[in-house]
mmCIF file of C-alpha atoms in Angstrom:
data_model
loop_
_atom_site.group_PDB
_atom_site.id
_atom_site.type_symbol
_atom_site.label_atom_id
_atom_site.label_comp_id
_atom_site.label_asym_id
_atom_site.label_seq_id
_atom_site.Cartn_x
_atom_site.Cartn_y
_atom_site.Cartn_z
ATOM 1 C CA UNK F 154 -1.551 20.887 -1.092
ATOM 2 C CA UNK F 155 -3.655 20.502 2.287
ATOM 3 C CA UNK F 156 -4.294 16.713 1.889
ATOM 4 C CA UNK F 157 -1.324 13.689 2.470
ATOM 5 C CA UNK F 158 -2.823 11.625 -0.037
ATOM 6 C CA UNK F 159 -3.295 11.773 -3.659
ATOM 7 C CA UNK F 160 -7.150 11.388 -3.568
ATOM 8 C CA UNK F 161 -10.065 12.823 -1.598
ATOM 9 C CA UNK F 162 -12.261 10.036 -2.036
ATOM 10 C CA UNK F 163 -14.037 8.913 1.496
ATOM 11 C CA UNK F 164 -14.845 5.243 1.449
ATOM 12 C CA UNK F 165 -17.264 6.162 5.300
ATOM 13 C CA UNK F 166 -19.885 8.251 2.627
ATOM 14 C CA UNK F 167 -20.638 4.881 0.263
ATOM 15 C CA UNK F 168 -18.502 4.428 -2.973
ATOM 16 C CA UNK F 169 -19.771 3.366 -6.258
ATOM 17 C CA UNK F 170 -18.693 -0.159 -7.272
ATOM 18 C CA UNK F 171 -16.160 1.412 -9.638
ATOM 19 C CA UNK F 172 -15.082 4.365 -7.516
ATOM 20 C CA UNK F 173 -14.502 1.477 -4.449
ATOM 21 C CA UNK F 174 -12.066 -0.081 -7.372
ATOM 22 C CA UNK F 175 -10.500 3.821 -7.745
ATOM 23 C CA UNK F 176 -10.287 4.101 -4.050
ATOM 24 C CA UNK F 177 -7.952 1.126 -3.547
ATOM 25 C CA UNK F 178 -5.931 1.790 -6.473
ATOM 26 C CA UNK F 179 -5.596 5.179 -5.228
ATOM 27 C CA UNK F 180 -4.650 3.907 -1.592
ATOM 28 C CA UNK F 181 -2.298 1.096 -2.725
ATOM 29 C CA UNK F 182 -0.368 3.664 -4.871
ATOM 30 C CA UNK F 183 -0.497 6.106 -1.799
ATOM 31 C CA UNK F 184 1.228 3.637 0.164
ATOM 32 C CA UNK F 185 3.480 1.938 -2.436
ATOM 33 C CA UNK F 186 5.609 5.409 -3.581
ATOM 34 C CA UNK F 187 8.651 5.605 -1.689
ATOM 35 C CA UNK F 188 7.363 4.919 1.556
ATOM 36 C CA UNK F 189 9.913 5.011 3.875
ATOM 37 C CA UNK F 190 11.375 8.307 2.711
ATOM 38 C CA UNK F 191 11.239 10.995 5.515
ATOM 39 C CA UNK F 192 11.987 14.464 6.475
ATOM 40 C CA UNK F 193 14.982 14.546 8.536
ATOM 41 C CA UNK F 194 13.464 15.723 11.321
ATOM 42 C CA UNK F 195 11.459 12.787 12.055
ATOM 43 C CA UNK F 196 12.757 9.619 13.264
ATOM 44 C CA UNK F 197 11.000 6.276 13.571
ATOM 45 C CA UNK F 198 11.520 3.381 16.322
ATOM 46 C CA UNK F 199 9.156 0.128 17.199
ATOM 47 C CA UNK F 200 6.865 0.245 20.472
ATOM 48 C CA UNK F 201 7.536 -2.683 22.673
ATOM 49 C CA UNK F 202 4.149 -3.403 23.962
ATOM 50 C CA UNK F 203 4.431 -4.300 27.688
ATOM 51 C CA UNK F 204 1.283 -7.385 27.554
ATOM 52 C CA UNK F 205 2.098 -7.758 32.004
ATOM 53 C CA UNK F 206 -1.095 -9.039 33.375
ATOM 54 C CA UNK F 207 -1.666 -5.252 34.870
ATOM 55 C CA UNK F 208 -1.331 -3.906 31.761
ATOM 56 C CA UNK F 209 -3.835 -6.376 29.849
ATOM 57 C CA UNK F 210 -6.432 -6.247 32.140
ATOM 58 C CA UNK F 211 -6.978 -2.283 31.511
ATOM 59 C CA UNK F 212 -7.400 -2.707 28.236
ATOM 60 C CA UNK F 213 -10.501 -3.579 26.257
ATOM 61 C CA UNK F 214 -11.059 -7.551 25.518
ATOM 62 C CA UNK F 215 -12.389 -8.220 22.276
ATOM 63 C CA UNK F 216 -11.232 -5.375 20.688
ATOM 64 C CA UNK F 217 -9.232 -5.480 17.269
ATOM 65 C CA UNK F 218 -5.105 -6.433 17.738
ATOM 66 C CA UNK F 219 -4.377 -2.233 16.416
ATOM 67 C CA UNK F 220 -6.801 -1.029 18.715
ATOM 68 C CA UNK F 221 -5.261 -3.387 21.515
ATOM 69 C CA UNK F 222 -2.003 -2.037 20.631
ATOM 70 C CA UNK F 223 -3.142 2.177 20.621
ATOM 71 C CA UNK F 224 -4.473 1.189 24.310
ATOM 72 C CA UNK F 225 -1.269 -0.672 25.198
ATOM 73 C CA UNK F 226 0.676 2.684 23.854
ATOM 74 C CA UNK F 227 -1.541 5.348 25.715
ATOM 75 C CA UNK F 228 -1.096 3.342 28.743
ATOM 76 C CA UNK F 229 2.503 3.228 28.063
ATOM 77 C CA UNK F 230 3.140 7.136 27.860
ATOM 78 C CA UNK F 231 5.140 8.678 30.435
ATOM 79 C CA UNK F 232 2.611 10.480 32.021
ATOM 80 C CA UNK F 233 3.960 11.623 34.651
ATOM 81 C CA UNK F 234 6.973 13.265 33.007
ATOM 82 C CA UNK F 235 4.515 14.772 30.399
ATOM 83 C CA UNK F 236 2.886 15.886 33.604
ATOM 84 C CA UNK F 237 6.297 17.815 34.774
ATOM 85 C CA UNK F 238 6.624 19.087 31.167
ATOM 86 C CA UNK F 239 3.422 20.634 30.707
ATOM 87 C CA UNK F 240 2.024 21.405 34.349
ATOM 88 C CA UNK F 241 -1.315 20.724 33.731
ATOM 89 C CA UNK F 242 -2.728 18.411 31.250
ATOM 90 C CA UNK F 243 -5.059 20.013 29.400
ATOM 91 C CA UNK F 244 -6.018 17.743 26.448
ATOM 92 C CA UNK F 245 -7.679 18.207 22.983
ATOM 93 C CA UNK F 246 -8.862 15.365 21.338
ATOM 94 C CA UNK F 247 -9.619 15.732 17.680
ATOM 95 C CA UNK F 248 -12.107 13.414 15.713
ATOM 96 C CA UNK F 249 -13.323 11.982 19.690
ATOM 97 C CA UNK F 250 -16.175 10.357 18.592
ATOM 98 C CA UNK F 251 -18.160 9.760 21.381
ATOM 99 C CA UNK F 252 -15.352 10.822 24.085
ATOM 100 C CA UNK F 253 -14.542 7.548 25.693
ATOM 101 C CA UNK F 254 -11.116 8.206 25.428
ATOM 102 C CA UNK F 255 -11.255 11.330 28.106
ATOM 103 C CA UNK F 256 -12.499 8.935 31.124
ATOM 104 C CA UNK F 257 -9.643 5.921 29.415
ATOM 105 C CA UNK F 258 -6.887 8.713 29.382
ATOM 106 C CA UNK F 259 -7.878 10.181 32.491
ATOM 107 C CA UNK F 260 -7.548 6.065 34.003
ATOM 108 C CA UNK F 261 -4.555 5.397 32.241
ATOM 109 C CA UNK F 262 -2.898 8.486 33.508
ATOM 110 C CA UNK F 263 -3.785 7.916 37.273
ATOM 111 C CA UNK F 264 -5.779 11.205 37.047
ATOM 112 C CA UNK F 265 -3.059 13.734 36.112
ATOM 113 C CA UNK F 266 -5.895 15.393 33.526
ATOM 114 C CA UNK F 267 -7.033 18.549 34.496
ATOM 115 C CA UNK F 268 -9.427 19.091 31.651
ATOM 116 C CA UNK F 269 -10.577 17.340 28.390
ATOM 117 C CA UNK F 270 -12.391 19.176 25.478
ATOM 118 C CA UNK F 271 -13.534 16.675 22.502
ATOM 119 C CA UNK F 272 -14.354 17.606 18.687
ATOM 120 C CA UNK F 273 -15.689 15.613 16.196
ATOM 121 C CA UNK F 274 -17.837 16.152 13.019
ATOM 122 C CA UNK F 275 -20.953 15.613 14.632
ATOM 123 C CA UNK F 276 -22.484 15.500 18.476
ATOM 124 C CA UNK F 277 -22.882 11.945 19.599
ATOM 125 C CA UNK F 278 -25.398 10.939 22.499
ATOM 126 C CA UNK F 279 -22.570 10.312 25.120
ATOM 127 C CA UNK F 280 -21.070 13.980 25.095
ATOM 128 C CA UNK F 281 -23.890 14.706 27.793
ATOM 129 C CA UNK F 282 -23.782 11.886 29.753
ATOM 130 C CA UNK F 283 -19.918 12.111 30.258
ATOM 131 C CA UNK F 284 -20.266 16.153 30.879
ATOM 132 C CA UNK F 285 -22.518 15.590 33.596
ATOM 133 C CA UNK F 286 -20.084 12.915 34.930
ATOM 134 C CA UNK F 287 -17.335 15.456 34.749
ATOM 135 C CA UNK F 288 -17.263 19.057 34.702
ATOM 136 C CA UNK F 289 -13.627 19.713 33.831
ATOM 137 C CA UNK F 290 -15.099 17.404 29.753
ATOM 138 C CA UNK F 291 -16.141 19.599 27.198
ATOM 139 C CA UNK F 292 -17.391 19.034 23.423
ATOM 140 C CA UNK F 293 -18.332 20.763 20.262
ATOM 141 C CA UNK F 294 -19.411 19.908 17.420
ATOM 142 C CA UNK F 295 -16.572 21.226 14.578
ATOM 143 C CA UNK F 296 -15.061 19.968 10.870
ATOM 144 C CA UNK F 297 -11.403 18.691 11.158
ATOM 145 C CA UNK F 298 -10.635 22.085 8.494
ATOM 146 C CA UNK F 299 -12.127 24.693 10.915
ATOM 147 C CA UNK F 300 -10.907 23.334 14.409
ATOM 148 C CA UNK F 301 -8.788 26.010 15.678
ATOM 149 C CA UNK F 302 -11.869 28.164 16.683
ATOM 150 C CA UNK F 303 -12.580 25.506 19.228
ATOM 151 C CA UNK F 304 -8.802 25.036 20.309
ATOM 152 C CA UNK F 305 -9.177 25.436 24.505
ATOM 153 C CA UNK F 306 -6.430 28.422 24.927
ATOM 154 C CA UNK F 307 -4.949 26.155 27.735
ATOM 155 C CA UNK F 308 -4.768 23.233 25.084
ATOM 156 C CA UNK F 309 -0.891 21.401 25.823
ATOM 157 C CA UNK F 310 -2.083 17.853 24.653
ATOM 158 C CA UNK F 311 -3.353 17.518 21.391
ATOM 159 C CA UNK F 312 -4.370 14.043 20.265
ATOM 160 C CA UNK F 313 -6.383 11.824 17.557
ATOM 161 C CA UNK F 314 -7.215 8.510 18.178
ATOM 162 C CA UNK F 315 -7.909 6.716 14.441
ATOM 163 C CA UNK F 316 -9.492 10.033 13.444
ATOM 164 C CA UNK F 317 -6.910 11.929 10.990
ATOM 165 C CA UNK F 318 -7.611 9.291 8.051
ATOM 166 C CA UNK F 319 -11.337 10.418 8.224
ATOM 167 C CA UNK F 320 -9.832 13.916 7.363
ATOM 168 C CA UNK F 321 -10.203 15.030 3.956
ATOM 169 C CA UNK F 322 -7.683 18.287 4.108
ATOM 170 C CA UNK F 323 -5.632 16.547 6.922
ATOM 171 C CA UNK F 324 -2.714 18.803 6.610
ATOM 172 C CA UNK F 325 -4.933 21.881 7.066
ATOM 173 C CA UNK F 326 -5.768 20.468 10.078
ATOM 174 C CA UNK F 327 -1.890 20.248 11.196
ATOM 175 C CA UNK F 328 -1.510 23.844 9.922
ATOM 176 C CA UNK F 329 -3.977 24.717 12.208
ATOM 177 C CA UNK F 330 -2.234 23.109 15.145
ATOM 178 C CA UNK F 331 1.459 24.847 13.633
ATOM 179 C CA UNK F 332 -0.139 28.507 14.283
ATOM 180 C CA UNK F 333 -1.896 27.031 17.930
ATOM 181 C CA UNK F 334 1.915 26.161 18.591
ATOM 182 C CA UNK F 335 3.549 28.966 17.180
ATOM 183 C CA UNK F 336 1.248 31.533 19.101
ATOM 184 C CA UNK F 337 1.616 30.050 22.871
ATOM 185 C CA UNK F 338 5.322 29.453 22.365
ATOM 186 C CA UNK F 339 4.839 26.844 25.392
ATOM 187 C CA UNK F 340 5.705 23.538 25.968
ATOM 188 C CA UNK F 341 3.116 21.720 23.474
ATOM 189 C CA UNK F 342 2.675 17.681 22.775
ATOM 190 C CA UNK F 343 0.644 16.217 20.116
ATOM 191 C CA UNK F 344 -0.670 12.275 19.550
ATOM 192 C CA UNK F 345 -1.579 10.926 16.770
ATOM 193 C CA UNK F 346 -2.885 7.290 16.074
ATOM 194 C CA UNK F 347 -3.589 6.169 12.530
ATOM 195 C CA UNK F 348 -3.583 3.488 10.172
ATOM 196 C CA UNK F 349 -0.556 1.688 8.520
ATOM 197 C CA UNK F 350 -0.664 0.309 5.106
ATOM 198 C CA UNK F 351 -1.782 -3.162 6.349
ATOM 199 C CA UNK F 352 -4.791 -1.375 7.277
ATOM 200 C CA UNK F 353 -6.158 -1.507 3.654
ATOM 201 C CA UNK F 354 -6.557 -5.180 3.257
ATOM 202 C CA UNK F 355 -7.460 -5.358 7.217
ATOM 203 C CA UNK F 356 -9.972 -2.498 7.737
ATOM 204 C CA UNK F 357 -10.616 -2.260 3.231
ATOM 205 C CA UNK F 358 -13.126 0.057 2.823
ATOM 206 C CA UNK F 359 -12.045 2.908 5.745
ATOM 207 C CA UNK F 360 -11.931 6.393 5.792
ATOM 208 C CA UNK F 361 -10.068 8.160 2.927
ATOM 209 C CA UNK F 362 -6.158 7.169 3.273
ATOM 210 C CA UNK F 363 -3.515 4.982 5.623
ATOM 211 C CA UNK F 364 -0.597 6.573 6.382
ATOM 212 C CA UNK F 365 3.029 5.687 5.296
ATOM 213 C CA UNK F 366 6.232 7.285 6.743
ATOM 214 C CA UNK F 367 7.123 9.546 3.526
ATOM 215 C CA UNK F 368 3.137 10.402 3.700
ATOM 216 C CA UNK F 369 3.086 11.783 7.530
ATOM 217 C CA UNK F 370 6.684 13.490 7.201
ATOM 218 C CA UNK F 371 4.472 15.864 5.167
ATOM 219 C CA UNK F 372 2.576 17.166 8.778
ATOM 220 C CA UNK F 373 6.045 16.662 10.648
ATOM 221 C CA UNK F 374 7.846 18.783 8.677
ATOM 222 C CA UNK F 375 5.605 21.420 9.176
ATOM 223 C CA UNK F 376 6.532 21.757 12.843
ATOM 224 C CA UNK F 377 10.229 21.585 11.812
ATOM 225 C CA UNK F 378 12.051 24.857 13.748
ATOM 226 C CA UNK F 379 10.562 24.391 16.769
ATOM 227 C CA UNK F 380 10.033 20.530 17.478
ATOM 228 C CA UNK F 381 10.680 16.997 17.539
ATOM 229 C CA UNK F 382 9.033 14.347 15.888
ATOM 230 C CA UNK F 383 8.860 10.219 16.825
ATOM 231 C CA UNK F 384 7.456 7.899 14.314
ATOM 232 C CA UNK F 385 6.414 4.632 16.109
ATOM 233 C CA UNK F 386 5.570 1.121 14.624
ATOM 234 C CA UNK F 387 2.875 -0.641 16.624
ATOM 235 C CA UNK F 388 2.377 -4.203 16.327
ATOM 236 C CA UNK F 389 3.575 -6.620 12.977
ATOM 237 C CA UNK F 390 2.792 -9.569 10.781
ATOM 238 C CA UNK F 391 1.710 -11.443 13.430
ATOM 239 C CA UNK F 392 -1.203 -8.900 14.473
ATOM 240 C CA UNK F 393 -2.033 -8.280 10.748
ATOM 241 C CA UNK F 394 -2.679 -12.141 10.638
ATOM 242 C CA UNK F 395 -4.708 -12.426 13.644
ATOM 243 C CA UNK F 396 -6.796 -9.047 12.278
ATOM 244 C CA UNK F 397 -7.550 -11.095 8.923
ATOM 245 C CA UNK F 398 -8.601 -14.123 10.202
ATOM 246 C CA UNK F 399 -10.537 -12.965 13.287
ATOM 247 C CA UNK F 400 -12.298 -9.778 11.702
ATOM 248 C CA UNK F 401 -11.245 -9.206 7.792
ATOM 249 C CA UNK F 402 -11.748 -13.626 6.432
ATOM 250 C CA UNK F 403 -15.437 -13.781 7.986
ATOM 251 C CA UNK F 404 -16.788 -10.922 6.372
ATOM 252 C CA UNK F 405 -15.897 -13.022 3.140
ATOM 253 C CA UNK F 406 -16.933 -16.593 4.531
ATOM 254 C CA UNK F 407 -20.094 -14.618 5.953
ATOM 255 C CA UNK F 408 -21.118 -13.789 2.215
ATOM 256 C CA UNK F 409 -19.974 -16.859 0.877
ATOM 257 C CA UNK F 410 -21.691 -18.754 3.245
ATOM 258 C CA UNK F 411 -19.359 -20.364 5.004
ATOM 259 C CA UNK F 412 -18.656 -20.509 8.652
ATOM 260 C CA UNK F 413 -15.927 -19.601 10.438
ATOM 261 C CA UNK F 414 -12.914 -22.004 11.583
ATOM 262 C CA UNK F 415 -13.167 -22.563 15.629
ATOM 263 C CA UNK F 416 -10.200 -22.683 17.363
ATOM 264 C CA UNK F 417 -9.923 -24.212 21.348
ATOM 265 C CA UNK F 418 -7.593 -20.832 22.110
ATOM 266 C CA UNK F 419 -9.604 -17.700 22.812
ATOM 267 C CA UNK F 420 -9.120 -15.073 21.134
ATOM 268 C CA UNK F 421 -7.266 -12.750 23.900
ATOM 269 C CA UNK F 422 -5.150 -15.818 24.153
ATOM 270 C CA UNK F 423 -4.019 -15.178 20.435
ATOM 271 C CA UNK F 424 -4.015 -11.754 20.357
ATOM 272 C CA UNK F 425 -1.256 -12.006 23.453
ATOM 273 C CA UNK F 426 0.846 -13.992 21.617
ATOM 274 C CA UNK F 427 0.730 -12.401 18.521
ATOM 275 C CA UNK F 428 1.981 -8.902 20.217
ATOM 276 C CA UNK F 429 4.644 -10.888 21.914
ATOM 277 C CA UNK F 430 5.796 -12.271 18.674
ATOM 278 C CA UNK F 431 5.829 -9.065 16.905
ATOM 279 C CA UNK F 432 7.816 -7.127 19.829
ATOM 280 C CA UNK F 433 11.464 -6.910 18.832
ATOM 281 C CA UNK F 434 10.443 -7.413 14.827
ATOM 282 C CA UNK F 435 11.877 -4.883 12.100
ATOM 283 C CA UNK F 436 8.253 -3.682 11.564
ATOM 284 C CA UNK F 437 8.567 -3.387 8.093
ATOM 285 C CA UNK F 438 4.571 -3.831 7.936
ATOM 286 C CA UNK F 439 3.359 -2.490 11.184
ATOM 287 C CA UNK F 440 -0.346 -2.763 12.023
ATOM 288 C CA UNK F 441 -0.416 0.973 13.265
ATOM 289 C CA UNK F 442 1.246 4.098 13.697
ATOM 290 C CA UNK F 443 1.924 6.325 16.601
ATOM 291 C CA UNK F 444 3.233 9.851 15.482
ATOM 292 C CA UNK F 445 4.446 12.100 18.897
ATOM 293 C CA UNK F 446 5.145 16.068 17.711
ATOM 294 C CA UNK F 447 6.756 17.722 20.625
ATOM 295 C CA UNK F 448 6.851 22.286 20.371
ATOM 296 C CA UNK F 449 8.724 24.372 22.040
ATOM 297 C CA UNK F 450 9.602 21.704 24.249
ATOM 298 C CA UNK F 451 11.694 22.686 28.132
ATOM 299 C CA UNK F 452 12.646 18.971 28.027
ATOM 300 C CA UNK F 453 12.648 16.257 24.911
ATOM 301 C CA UNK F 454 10.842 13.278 26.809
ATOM 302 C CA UNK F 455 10.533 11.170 23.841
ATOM 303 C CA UNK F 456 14.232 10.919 23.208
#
């Protein structure tokens, strides 16, 4: 099995009316069998989103409450404890699209990266414009199945950022990063952003899969031996709401004709609150995951 999910059907190449019907039944039964079984070796806890004026004002307005949330969490990392961990930050970012998340990471971290390399499927028009920026960025061009030719041999920080459930064989992908880890026998850390379930009635047609915890213990527990693995739950009901009516209801009213509801609060002004509101809850249906695999680890930061 090199795939989490029980179909390889990819919603971002155009469905078929009746294969979009296939793709959610697939999904919804995905995400509906025994979803919060896990390997033992991972264990999950809820992010508290720190939503301090300092914090909110590095983040991008506007953007959707899970992405608001990812931002809030890579701003959030202990960076400079990574930093003592791994010595240089050297970071790999899988699925990078067009790399803004090297010159973000690089902010967020107060400049503790020493070098960025970016792969994604195809080459996107900002690749040069950032490389001539910065000489330590690099891209290439590579498929999520044959990565590990591309893996920087300095590599210690290997992240996705709402990437893996574009991967059709995502768990060759993490097999690649297993034998990457296994062969250094350093200090290695991997991120790993993705949807939740409440992703398929927020984002509905999106990538191939959302990700549940019995469905990602399947890439933890490959790295069982020699690592740890945190599970965290970004964001709640609250978030999911504000995603539906603010993005997911006027795609519907927009075909039906119908404007939108206008509120007097602004929409950063409910997106604030509704990340509030959610901090503290169970997170039974969180709007996001965050999965952290630390290798070979000198000292277990995410503890």
């Amino acid at each position: 099995m090199d795939s989490t999910s029980i179909h390889s059907l990819n919603a971002d190449k155009g469905l078929r009316p009746h294969m979009k019907l296939l793709w959610f039944f697939h999904n919804w039964l995905n995400n509906n069998l025994f979803p919060n079984s896990t390997t033992r070796g991972l264990s999950l806890r809820n992010f508290h989103a720190d939503v301090s004026d300092k914090n909110w004002s590095r983040t991008n307005p506007e953007s959707t409450p899970s992405r608001k949330l990812s931002d809030l969490f890579w701003l959030q990392l202990p960076w400079e404890a990574i930093k003592s961990e791994l010595g240089q930050i050297n970071i790999l970012d899988s699925g990078c699209g067009n790399g803004n998340y090297a010159t973000i990471l690089q902010s967020y971290s107060e400049g503790a990266i020493a070098s960025y390399t970016g792969l994604d499927i195809r080459q996107h028009d900002n690749w040069s414009r950032l490389t001539g920026a910065h000489p330590n960025f690099r891209f290439h061009v590579a498929d999520s199945a044959n990565m590990s030719k591309y893996f920087p041999e300095d590599a210690n920080l290997i992240i996705s950022q709402s990437a893996i459930e574009h991967f059709e064989h995502d768990l060759r992908y993490f097999e690649q990063v297993r034998e990457f880890a296994r062969n250094k026998q350093r200090s290695l850390i991997q991120i790993h952003l993705f949807p939740s379930p409440a992703c398929l009635g927020l984002y509905l047609l999106h990538g191939i899969r959302q990700y549940t915890p019995r469905t990602i213990s399947k890439a933890a527990r490959l790295f069982e031996g020699f690592s740890y693995s945190q599970l965290y739950s970004l964001g709640e009901r609250e978030c999911n709401r504000l995603h539906w009516d603010h993005f997911t209801k006027p795609i519907f009213l927009k075909k039906a004709g119908i404007s939108p509801r206008i509120t007097s609060e602004t929409y950063e002004e409910r997106l604030r609150k509704a990340i509030v509101a959610d901090n503290g809850k169970s997170h039974r249906s969180p709007s996001f995951y965050a999965l952290v695999i630390h290798s070979n680890w000198t000292t277990r930061i995410f503890d």
